Tab-separated table of C-alpha atoms in Angstrom:
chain	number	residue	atom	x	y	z
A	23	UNK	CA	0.479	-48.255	80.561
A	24	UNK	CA	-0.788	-45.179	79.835
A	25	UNK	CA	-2.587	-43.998	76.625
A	26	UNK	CA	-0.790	-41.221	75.831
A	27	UNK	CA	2.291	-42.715	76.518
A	28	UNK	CA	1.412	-45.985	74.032
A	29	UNK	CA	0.053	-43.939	71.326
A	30	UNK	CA	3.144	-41.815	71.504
A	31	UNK	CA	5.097	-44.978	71.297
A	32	UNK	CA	3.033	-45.797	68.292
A	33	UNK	CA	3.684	-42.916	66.447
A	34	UNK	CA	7.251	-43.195	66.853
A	35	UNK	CA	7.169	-46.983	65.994
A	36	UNK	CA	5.608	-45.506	62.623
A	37	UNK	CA	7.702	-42.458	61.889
A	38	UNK	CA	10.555	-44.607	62.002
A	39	UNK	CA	9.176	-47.297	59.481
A	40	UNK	CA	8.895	-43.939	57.611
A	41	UNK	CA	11.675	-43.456	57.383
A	42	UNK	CA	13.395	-46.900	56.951
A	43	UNK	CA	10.951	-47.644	54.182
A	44	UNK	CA	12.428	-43.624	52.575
A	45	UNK	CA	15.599	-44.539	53.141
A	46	UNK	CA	15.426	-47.863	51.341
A	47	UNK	CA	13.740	-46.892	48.488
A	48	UNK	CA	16.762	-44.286	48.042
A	49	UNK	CA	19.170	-47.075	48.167
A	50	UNK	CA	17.670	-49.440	46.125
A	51	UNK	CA	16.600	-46.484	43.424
A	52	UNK	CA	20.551	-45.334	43.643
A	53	UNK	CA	21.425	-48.887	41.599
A	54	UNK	CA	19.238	-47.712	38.535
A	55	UNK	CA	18.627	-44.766	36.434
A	56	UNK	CA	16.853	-41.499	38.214
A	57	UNK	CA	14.711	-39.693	35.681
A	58	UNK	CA	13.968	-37.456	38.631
A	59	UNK	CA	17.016	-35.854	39.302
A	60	UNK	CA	15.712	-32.811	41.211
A	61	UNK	CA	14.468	-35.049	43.816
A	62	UNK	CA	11.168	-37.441	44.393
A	63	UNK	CA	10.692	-40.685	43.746
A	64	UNK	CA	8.415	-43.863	44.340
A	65	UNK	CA	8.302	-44.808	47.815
A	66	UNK	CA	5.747	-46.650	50.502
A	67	UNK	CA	7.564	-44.143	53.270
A	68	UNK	CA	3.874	-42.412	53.523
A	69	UNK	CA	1.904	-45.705	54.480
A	70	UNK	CA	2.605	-45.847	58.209
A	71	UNK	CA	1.713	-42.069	58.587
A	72	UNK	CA	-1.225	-42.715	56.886
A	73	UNK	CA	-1.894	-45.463	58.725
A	74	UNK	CA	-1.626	-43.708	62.077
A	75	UNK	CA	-4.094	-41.331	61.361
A	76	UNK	CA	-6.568	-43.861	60.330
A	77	UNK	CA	-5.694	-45.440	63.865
A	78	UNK	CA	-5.559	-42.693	66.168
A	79	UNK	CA	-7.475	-39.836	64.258
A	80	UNK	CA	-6.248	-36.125	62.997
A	81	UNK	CA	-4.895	-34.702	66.218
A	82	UNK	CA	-2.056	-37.564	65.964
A	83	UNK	CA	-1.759	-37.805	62.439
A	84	UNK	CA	-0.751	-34.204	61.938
A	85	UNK	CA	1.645	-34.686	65.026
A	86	UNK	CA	3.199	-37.470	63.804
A	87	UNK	CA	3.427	-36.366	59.980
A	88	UNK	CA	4.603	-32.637	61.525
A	89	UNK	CA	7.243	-34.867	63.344
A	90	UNK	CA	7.620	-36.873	60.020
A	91	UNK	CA	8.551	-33.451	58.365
A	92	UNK	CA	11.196	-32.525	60.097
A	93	UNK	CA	13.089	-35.862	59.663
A	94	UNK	CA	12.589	-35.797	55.912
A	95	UNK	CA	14.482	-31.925	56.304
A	96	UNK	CA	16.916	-33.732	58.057
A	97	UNK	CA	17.398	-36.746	56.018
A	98	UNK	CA	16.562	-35.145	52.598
A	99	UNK	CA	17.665	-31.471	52.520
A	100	UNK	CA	18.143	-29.685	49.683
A	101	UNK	CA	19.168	-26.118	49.491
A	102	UNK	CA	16.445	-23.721	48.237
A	103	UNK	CA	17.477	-22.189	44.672
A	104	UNK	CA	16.987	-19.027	45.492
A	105	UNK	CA	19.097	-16.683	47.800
A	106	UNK	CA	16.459	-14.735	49.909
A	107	UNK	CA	14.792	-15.383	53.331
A	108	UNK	CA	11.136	-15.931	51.561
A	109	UNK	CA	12.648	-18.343	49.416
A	110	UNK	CA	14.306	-20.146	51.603
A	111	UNK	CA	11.125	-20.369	54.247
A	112	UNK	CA	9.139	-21.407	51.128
A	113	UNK	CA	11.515	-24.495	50.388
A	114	UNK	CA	11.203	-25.533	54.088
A	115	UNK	CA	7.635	-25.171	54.062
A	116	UNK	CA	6.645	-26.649	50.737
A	117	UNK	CA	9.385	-29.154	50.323
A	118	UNK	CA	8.750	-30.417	53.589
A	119	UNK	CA	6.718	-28.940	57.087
A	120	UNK	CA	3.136	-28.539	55.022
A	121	UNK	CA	4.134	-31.094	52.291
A	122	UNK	CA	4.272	-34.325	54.861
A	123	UNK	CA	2.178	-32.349	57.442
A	124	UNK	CA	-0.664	-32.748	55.101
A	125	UNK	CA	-0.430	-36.568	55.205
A	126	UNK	CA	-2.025	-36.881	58.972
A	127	UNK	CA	-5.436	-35.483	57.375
A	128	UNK	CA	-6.056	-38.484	55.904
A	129	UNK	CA	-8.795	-39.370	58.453
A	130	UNK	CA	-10.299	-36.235	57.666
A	131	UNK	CA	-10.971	-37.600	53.788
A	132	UNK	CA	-11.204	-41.360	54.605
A	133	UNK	CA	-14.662	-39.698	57.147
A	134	UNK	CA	-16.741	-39.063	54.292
A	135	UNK	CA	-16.704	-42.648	53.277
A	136	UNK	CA	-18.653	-44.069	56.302
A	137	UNK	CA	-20.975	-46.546	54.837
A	138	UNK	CA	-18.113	-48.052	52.757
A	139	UNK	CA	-14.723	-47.404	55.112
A	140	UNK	CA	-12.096	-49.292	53.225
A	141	UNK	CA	-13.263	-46.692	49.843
A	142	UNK	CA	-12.642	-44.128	52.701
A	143	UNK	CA	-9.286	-45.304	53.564
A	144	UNK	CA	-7.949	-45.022	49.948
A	145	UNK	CA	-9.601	-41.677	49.226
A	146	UNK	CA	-8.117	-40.483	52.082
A	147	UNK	CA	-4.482	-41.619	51.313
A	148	UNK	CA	-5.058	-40.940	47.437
A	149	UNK	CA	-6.182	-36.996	48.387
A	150	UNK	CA	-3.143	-36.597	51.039
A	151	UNK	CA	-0.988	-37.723	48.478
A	152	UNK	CA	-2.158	-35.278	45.974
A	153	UNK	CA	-2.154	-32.687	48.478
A	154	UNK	CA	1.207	-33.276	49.008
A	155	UNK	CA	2.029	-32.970	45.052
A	156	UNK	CA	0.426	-29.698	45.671
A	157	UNK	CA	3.001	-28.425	47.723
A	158	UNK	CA	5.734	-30.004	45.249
A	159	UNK	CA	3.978	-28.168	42.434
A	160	UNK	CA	4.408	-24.633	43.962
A	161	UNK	CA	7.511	-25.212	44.791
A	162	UNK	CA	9.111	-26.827	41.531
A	163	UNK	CA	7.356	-23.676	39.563
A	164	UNK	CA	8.246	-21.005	41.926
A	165	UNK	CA	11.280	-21.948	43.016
A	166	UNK	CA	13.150	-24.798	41.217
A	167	UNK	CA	11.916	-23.273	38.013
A	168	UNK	CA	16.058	-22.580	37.059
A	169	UNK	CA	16.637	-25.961	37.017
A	170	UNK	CA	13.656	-26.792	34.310
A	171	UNK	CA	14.982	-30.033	32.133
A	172	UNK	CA	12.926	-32.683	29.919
A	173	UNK	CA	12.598	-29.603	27.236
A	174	UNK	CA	10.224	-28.077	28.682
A	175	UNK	CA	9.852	-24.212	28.636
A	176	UNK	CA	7.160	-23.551	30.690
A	177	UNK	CA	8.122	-23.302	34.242
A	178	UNK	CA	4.302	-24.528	35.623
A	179	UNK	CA	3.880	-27.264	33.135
A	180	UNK	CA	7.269	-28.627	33.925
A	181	UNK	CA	6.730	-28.678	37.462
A	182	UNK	CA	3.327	-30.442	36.777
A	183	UNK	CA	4.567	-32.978	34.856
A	184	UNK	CA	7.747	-34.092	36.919
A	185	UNK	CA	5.766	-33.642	39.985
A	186	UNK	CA	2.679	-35.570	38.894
A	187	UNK	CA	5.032	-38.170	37.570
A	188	UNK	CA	6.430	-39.906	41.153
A	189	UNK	CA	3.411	-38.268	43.325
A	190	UNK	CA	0.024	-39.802	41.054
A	191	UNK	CA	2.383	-43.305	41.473
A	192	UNK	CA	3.050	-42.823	44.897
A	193	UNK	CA	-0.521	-41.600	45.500
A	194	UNK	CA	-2.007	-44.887	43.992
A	195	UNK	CA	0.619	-47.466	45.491
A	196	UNK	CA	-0.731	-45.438	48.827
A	197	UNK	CA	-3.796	-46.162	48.936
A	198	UNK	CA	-3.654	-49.439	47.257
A	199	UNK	CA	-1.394	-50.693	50.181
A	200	UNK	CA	-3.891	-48.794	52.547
A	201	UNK	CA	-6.955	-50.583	51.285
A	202	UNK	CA	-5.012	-53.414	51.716
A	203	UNK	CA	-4.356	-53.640	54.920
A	204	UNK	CA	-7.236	-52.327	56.280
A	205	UNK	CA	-8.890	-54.624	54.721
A	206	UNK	CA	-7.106	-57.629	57.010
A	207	UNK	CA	-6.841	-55.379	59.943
A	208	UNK	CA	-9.141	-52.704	61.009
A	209	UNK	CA	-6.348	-49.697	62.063
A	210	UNK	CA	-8.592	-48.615	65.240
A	211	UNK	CA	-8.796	-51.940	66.951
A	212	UNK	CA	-5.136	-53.563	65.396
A	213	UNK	CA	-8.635	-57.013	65.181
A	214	UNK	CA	-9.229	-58.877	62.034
A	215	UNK	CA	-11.256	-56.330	59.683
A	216	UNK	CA	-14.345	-56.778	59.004
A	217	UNK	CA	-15.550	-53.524	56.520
Protein backbone atom coordinates (compact mmCIF):
# COMPACT_ATOMS: atom_id res chain seq x y z
CA UNK A 1 0.00 0.00 0.00
CA UNK A 2 1.09 3.21 -0.35
CA UNK A 3 2.42 5.62 2.36
CA UNK A 4 0.48 8.36 1.84
CA UNK A 5 -2.45 6.50 1.42
CA UNK A 6 -1.84 4.46 5.04
CA UNK A 7 -0.89 7.46 6.91
CA UNK A 8 -3.98 9.14 5.59
CA UNK A 9 -5.87 6.15 6.75
CA UNK A 10 -4.20 6.65 10.06
CA UNK A 11 -5.16 9.96 10.59
CA UNK A 12 -8.63 9.30 9.92
CA UNK A 13 -8.58 6.12 12.15
CA UNK A 14 -7.51 8.85 14.87
CA UNK A 15 -9.75 11.80 14.15
CA UNK A 16 -12.51 9.57 14.53
CA UNK A 17 -11.42 8.11 18.02
CA UNK A 18 -11.46 11.93 18.51
CA UNK A 19 -14.26 12.27 18.22
CA UNK A 20 -15.94 9.12 19.72
CA UNK A 21 -13.87 9.63 22.82
CA UNK A 22 -15.63 13.85 22.61
CA UNK A 23 -18.68 12.57 22.08
CA UNK A 24 -18.67 10.17 25.01
CA UNK A 25 -17.40 12.25 27.45
CA UNK A 26 -20.51 14.61 26.54
CA UNK A 27 -22.82 11.82 27.20
CA UNK A 28 -21.55 10.49 30.14
CA UNK A 29 -20.91 14.31 31.63
CA UNK A 30 -24.82 15.01 30.55
CA UNK A 31 -25.88 12.42 33.67
CA UNK A 32 -24.14 14.80 36.29
CA UNK A 33 -23.88 18.35 37.17
CA UNK A 34 -21.96 20.84 34.51
CA UNK A 35 -20.21 23.60 36.40
CA UNK A 36 -19.13 24.63 32.92
CA UNK A 37 -22.10 25.65 31.36
CA UNK A 38 -20.62 27.85 28.60
CA UNK A 39 -19.00 24.90 27.19
CA UNK A 40 -15.60 22.70 27.94
CA UNK A 41 -15.14 19.97 29.82
CA UNK A 42 -12.73 16.97 30.73
CA UNK A 43 -12.14 14.81 27.90
CA UNK A 44 -9.22 12.28 26.42
CA UNK A 45 -10.71 13.45 22.72
CA UNK A 46 -7.06 15.22 22.26
CA UNK A 47 -4.90 11.95 22.84
CA UNK A 48 -5.11 10.39 19.39
CA UNK A 49 -4.26 13.80 17.72
CA UNK A 50 -1.55 14.05 19.86
CA UNK A 51 -0.59 10.87 19.28
CA UNK A 52 -0.45 11.23 15.51
CA UNK A 53 1.85 13.87 15.55
CA UNK A 54 4.22 12.08 17.73
CA UNK A 55 3.86 9.24 14.98
CA UNK A 56 3.96 10.92 11.81
CA UNK A 57 5.55 14.41 12.71
CA UNK A 58 4.08 18.23 12.33
CA UNK A 59 3.13 18.25 8.67
CA UNK A 60 0.35 15.50 9.67
CA UNK A 61 -0.40 16.57 12.96
CA UNK A 62 -1.55 20.01 11.95
CA UNK A 63 -3.51 18.25 9.02
CA UNK A 64 -5.14 16.02 11.02
CA UNK A 65 -5.90 18.45 14.09
CA UNK A 66 -6.94 21.24 11.13
CA UNK A 67 -9.27 18.32 10.00
CA UNK A 68 -10.04 17.67 13.77
CA UNK A 69 -11.25 21.38 13.89
CA UNK A 70 -13.67 21.41 11.65
CA UNK A 71 -15.53 18.35 13.09
CA UNK A 72 -15.53 19.84 16.57
CA UNK A 73 -17.44 23.15 14.54
CA UNK A 74 -19.58 20.65 13.33
CA UNK A 75 -20.26 18.58 16.29
CA UNK A 76 -19.91 21.40 18.92
CA UNK A 77 -21.10 24.75 17.48
CA UNK A 78 -21.99 27.42 19.36
CA UNK A 79 -23.11 30.72 18.07
CA UNK A 80 -20.63 33.60 18.63
CA UNK A 81 -22.16 36.27 21.21
CA UNK A 82 -21.63 38.93 19.32
CA UNK A 83 -23.47 40.09 16.07
CA UNK A 84 -20.62 41.30 13.70
CA UNK A 85 -18.51 39.54 10.99
CA UNK A 86 -15.11 39.95 13.24
CA UNK A 87 -16.83 38.41 15.95
CA UNK A 88 -18.15 35.81 14.43
CA UNK A 89 -14.64 34.84 12.45
CA UNK A 90 -13.06 35.18 15.93
CA UNK A 91 -15.44 32.43 17.51
CA UNK A 92 -14.62 30.12 14.53
CA UNK A 93 -11.10 30.71 14.83
CA UNK A 94 -10.52 30.65 18.55
CA UNK A 95 -13.24 28.29 19.57
CA UNK A 96 -12.15 25.95 17.11
CA UNK A 97 -9.71 26.16 13.57
CA UNK A 98 -6.44 27.56 15.73
CA UNK A 99 -7.73 26.13 19.09
CA UNK A 100 -7.46 22.18 17.93
CA UNK A 101 -5.09 23.20 15.05
CA UNK A 102 -2.57 23.90 17.67
CA UNK A 103 -2.70 20.31 18.99
CA UNK A 104 -0.62 18.73 15.83
CA UNK A 105 2.52 20.85 17.16
CA UNK A 106 3.01 18.67 19.71
CA UNK A 107 6.08 17.09 18.02
CA UNK A 108 7.40 20.39 17.73
CA UNK A 109 7.58 20.62 21.88
CA UNK A 110 8.01 16.85 22.58
CA UNK A 111 11.73 17.69 20.01
CA UNK A 112 13.40 19.48 22.63
CA UNK A 113 13.31 16.54 24.91
CA UNK A 114 15.67 14.23 22.89
CA UNK A 115 17.84 12.65 25.43
CA UNK A 116 14.76 11.83 27.59
CA UNK A 117 11.69 11.31 24.79
CA UNK A 118 8.89 10.08 26.94
CA UNK A 119 9.54 13.83 29.20
CA UNK A 120 9.24 15.10 25.54
CA UNK A 121 6.06 13.45 24.81
CA UNK A 122 4.25 14.96 27.87
CA UNK A 123 5.72 18.44 27.46
CA UNK A 124 4.59 18.38 24.22
CA UNK A 125 0.92 17.36 24.94
CA UNK A 126 0.96 19.47 28.31
CA UNK A 127 2.11 22.85 26.07
CA UNK A 128 -0.56 22.02 23.14
CA UNK A 129 -3.01 21.78 25.68
CA UNK A 130 -2.23 25.05 27.19
CA UNK A 131 -1.96 26.52 23.91
CA UNK A 132 -5.21 25.54 23.26
CA UNK A 133 -6.55 27.24 26.69
CA UNK A 134 -4.96 30.15 25.06
CA UNK A 135 -7.27 30.38 22.41
CA UNK A 136 -10.27 29.65 24.97
CA UNK A 137 -8.94 32.52 27.06
CA UNK A 138 -9.24 35.19 24.27
CA UNK A 139 -12.20 34.13 23.38
CA UNK A 140 -14.18 33.73 26.80
CA UNK A 141 -12.77 37.50 27.62
CA UNK A 142 -13.40 39.04 24.34
CA UNK A 143 -16.24 37.54 23.35
CA UNK A 144 -18.26 35.44 25.86
CA UNK A 145 -17.50 38.13 28.37
CA UNK A 146 -21.74 38.84 28.52
CA UNK A 147 -22.25 35.68 29.77
CA UNK A 148 -19.63 36.13 32.91
CA UNK A 149 -21.16 33.84 35.98
CA UNK A 150 -19.35 32.36 39.25
CA UNK A 151 -19.45 36.23 40.59
CA UNK A 152 -16.94 37.27 38.95
CA UNK A 153 -16.67 40.89 37.58
CA UNK A 154 -13.74 40.93 35.75
CA UNK A 155 -14.23 39.77 32.28
CA UNK A 156 -10.24 38.39 31.91
CA UNK A 157 -10.09 36.82 35.27
CA UNK A 158 -13.31 35.02 34.68
CA UNK A 159 -12.31 33.70 31.51
CA UNK A 160 -8.99 32.56 33.19
CA UNK A 161 -10.41 30.84 35.77
CA UNK A 162 -13.27 28.82 33.94
CA UNK A 163 -10.91 28.23 31.17
CA UNK A 164 -7.95 27.07 33.25
CA UNK A 165 -10.40 24.99 35.18
CA UNK A 166 -11.28 21.95 32.39
CA UNK A 167 -8.03 22.88 30.12
CA UNK A 168 -4.94 22.54 33.17
CA UNK A 169 -7.15 18.97 33.84
CA UNK A 170 -7.37 18.10 30.43
CA UNK A 171 -3.78 19.26 29.82
CA UNK A 172 -2.43 16.88 32.62
CA UNK A 173 -4.78 13.75 31.92
CA UNK A 174 -3.04 14.49 28.24
CA UNK A 175 0.02 13.99 28.76
CA UNK A 176 -0.26 11.57 31.52
CA UNK A 177 -2.09 9.16 29.05
CA UNK A 178 0.65 10.22 26.45
CA UNK A 179 3.56 9.25 28.63
CA UNK A 180 1.76 6.33 29.08
CA UNK A 181 1.54 4.88 26.15
CA UNK A 182 4.54 5.80 24.73
CA UNK A 183 6.02 4.36 27.22
CA UNK A 184 4.63 0.61 26.04
CA UNK A 185 4.70 1.58 22.47
CA UNK A 186 7.06 3.82 20.74
CA UNK A 187 4.36 6.02 18.32
CA UNK A 188 6.98 6.00 15.25
CA UNK A 189 7.48 2.30 14.95
CA UNK A 190 3.69 1.12 16.58
CA UNK A 191 7.20 -1.75 18.48
CA UNK A 192 7.42 -2.27 22.14
CA UNK A 193 9.06 1.11 23.57
CA UNK A 194 12.04 1.16 24.71
CA UNK A 195 12.84 5.18 25.90
Amino acid sequence: MNKKVLVLCECAIMIALAVIFDLLSKTISSFFPNPWVNGGGITIAMVPIVFIAYRHGSFWGLLTAFAYSGLQLLTGWYAPPAGTLISFILCILLDYVIAFTVLGLSGFFASFFKKNRLLGYGFGAFCVCMLRFVCSFLSGAILWGEYITWGFENVWAYSFVYNISYMLPNAVLTAIILVSLCSVFNPKTLKRSKV
